[in-house]
Amino acid sequence: EDLQIRLACVQVNDLKTGWFSTPFGVEQGDVLSPTLFSIYVNDLAQEIKKTNLADEEIKLQGMLNTMNDWCNKWRLTINGDKTQIVHFRKPLVPQSNFLFYFGKTTLMFTDTFKYLGFVFHKNMMFSEGKQLLSDSAGRALVLANKGIATKY
């Protein structure tokens, strides 16, 4: 019964619509979300595994094409302007000049990728990531010390 009735509204800045029912989705933070998402994208993983091309760059482009087709099938949109490529390699190895596409959008190369607060660098150097973690830990320590000082 809980999954049958969903109410939603849309808010942009100070403007808010009235509540309306929606037959789609689960509430944000719902414990079912990760499981349902895994079920939802399971066929995408199977389709990508079928991509069996010889050249690594062509294989990656084939995977991007498969993902684009899957997104079109399920009417999902990927923001191509926010989607980038990191070519992980040794420092003396030149960056690929292969043009990757997601649909009709050319994907740009970037030097770093941040995932769960950790920075991955194209040359597999971790100094930037270590510095960010160190800075974050330092801020947390200052806040913790302030909290302790105000209690005693």
PDB file of N, CA and C in Angstrom, residues 131-143:
ATOM      1  N   GLN A 131      45.940  15.811  -0.026  1.00  0.00           N
ATOM      2  CA  GLN A 131      45.840  17.178   0.488  1.00  0.00           C
ATOM      3  C   GLN A 131      44.389  17.513   0.834  1.00  0.00           C
ATOM      4  N   LEU A 132      43.446  17.136  -0.029  1.00  0.00           N
ATOM      5  CA  LEU A 132      42.030  17.392   0.251  1.00  0.00           C
ATOM      6  C   LEU A 132      41.576  16.662   1.509  1.00  0.00           C
ATOM      7  N   LEU A 133      41.990  15.397   1.651  1.00  0.00           N
ATOM      8  CA  LEU A 133      41.626  14.641   2.852  1.00  0.00           C
ATOM      9  C   LEU A 133      42.256  15.244   4.094  1.00  0.00           C
ATOM     10  N   SER A 134      43.500  15.682   3.978  1.00  0.00           N
ATOM     11  CA  SER A 134      44.191  16.305   5.101  1.00  0.00           C
ATOM     12  C   SER A 134      43.494  17.600   5.517  1.00  0.00           C
ATOM     13  N   ASP A 135      43.127  18.426   4.545  1.00  0.00           N
ATOM     14  CA  ASP A 135      42.419  19.676   4.836  1.00  0.00           C
ATOM     15  C   ASP A 135      41.076  19.403   5.503  1.00  0.00           C
ATOM     16  N   SER A 136      40.353  18.415   4.986  1.00  0.00           N
ATOM     17  CA  SER A 136      39.050  18.057   5.550  1.00  0.00           C
ATOM     18  C   SER A 136      39.187  17.550   6.980  1.00  0.00           C
ATOM     19  N   ALA A 137      40.189  16.713   7.218  1.00  0.00           N
ATOM     20  CA  ALA A 137      40.425  16.195   8.571  1.00  0.00           C
ATOM     21  C   ALA A 137      40.804  17.328   9.515  1.00  0.00           C
ATOM     22  N   GLY A 138      41.600  18.282   9.031  1.00  0.00           N
ATOM     23  CA  GLY A 138      41.984  19.428   9.849  1.00  0.00           C
ATOM     24  C   GLY A 138      40.778  20.261  10.250  1.00  0.00           C
ATOM     25  N   ARG A 139      39.868  20.498   9.301  1.00  0.00           N
ATOM     26  CA  ARG A 139      38.646  21.256   9.617  1.00  0.00           C
ATOM     27  C   ARG A 139      37.788  20.502  10.628  1.00  0.00           C
ATOM     28  N   ALA A 140      37.673  19.196  10.458  1.00  0.00           N
ATOM     29  CA  ALA A 140      36.886  18.392  11.396  1.00  0.00           C
ATOM     30  C   ALA A 140      37.498  18.431  12.786  1.00  0.00           C
ATOM     31  N   LEU A 141      38.817  18.396  12.875  1.00  0.00           N
ATOM     32  CA  LEU A 141      39.504  18.444  14.164  1.00  0.00           C
ATOM     33  C   LEU A 141      39.273  19.784  14.855  1.00  0.00           C
ATOM     34  N   VAL A 142      39.334  20.871  14.091  1.00  0.00           N
ATOM     35  CA  VAL A 142      39.070  22.201  14.664  1.00  0.00           C
ATOM     36  C   VAL A 142      37.650  22.259  15.214  1.00  0.00           C
ATOM     37  N   LEU A 143      36.680  21.763  14.445  1.00  0.00           N
ATOM     38  CA  LEU A 143      35.288  21.761  14.907  1.00  0.00           C
ATOM     39  C   LEU A 143      35.113  20.886  16.137  1.00  0.00           C
TER      40      LEU A 143
END
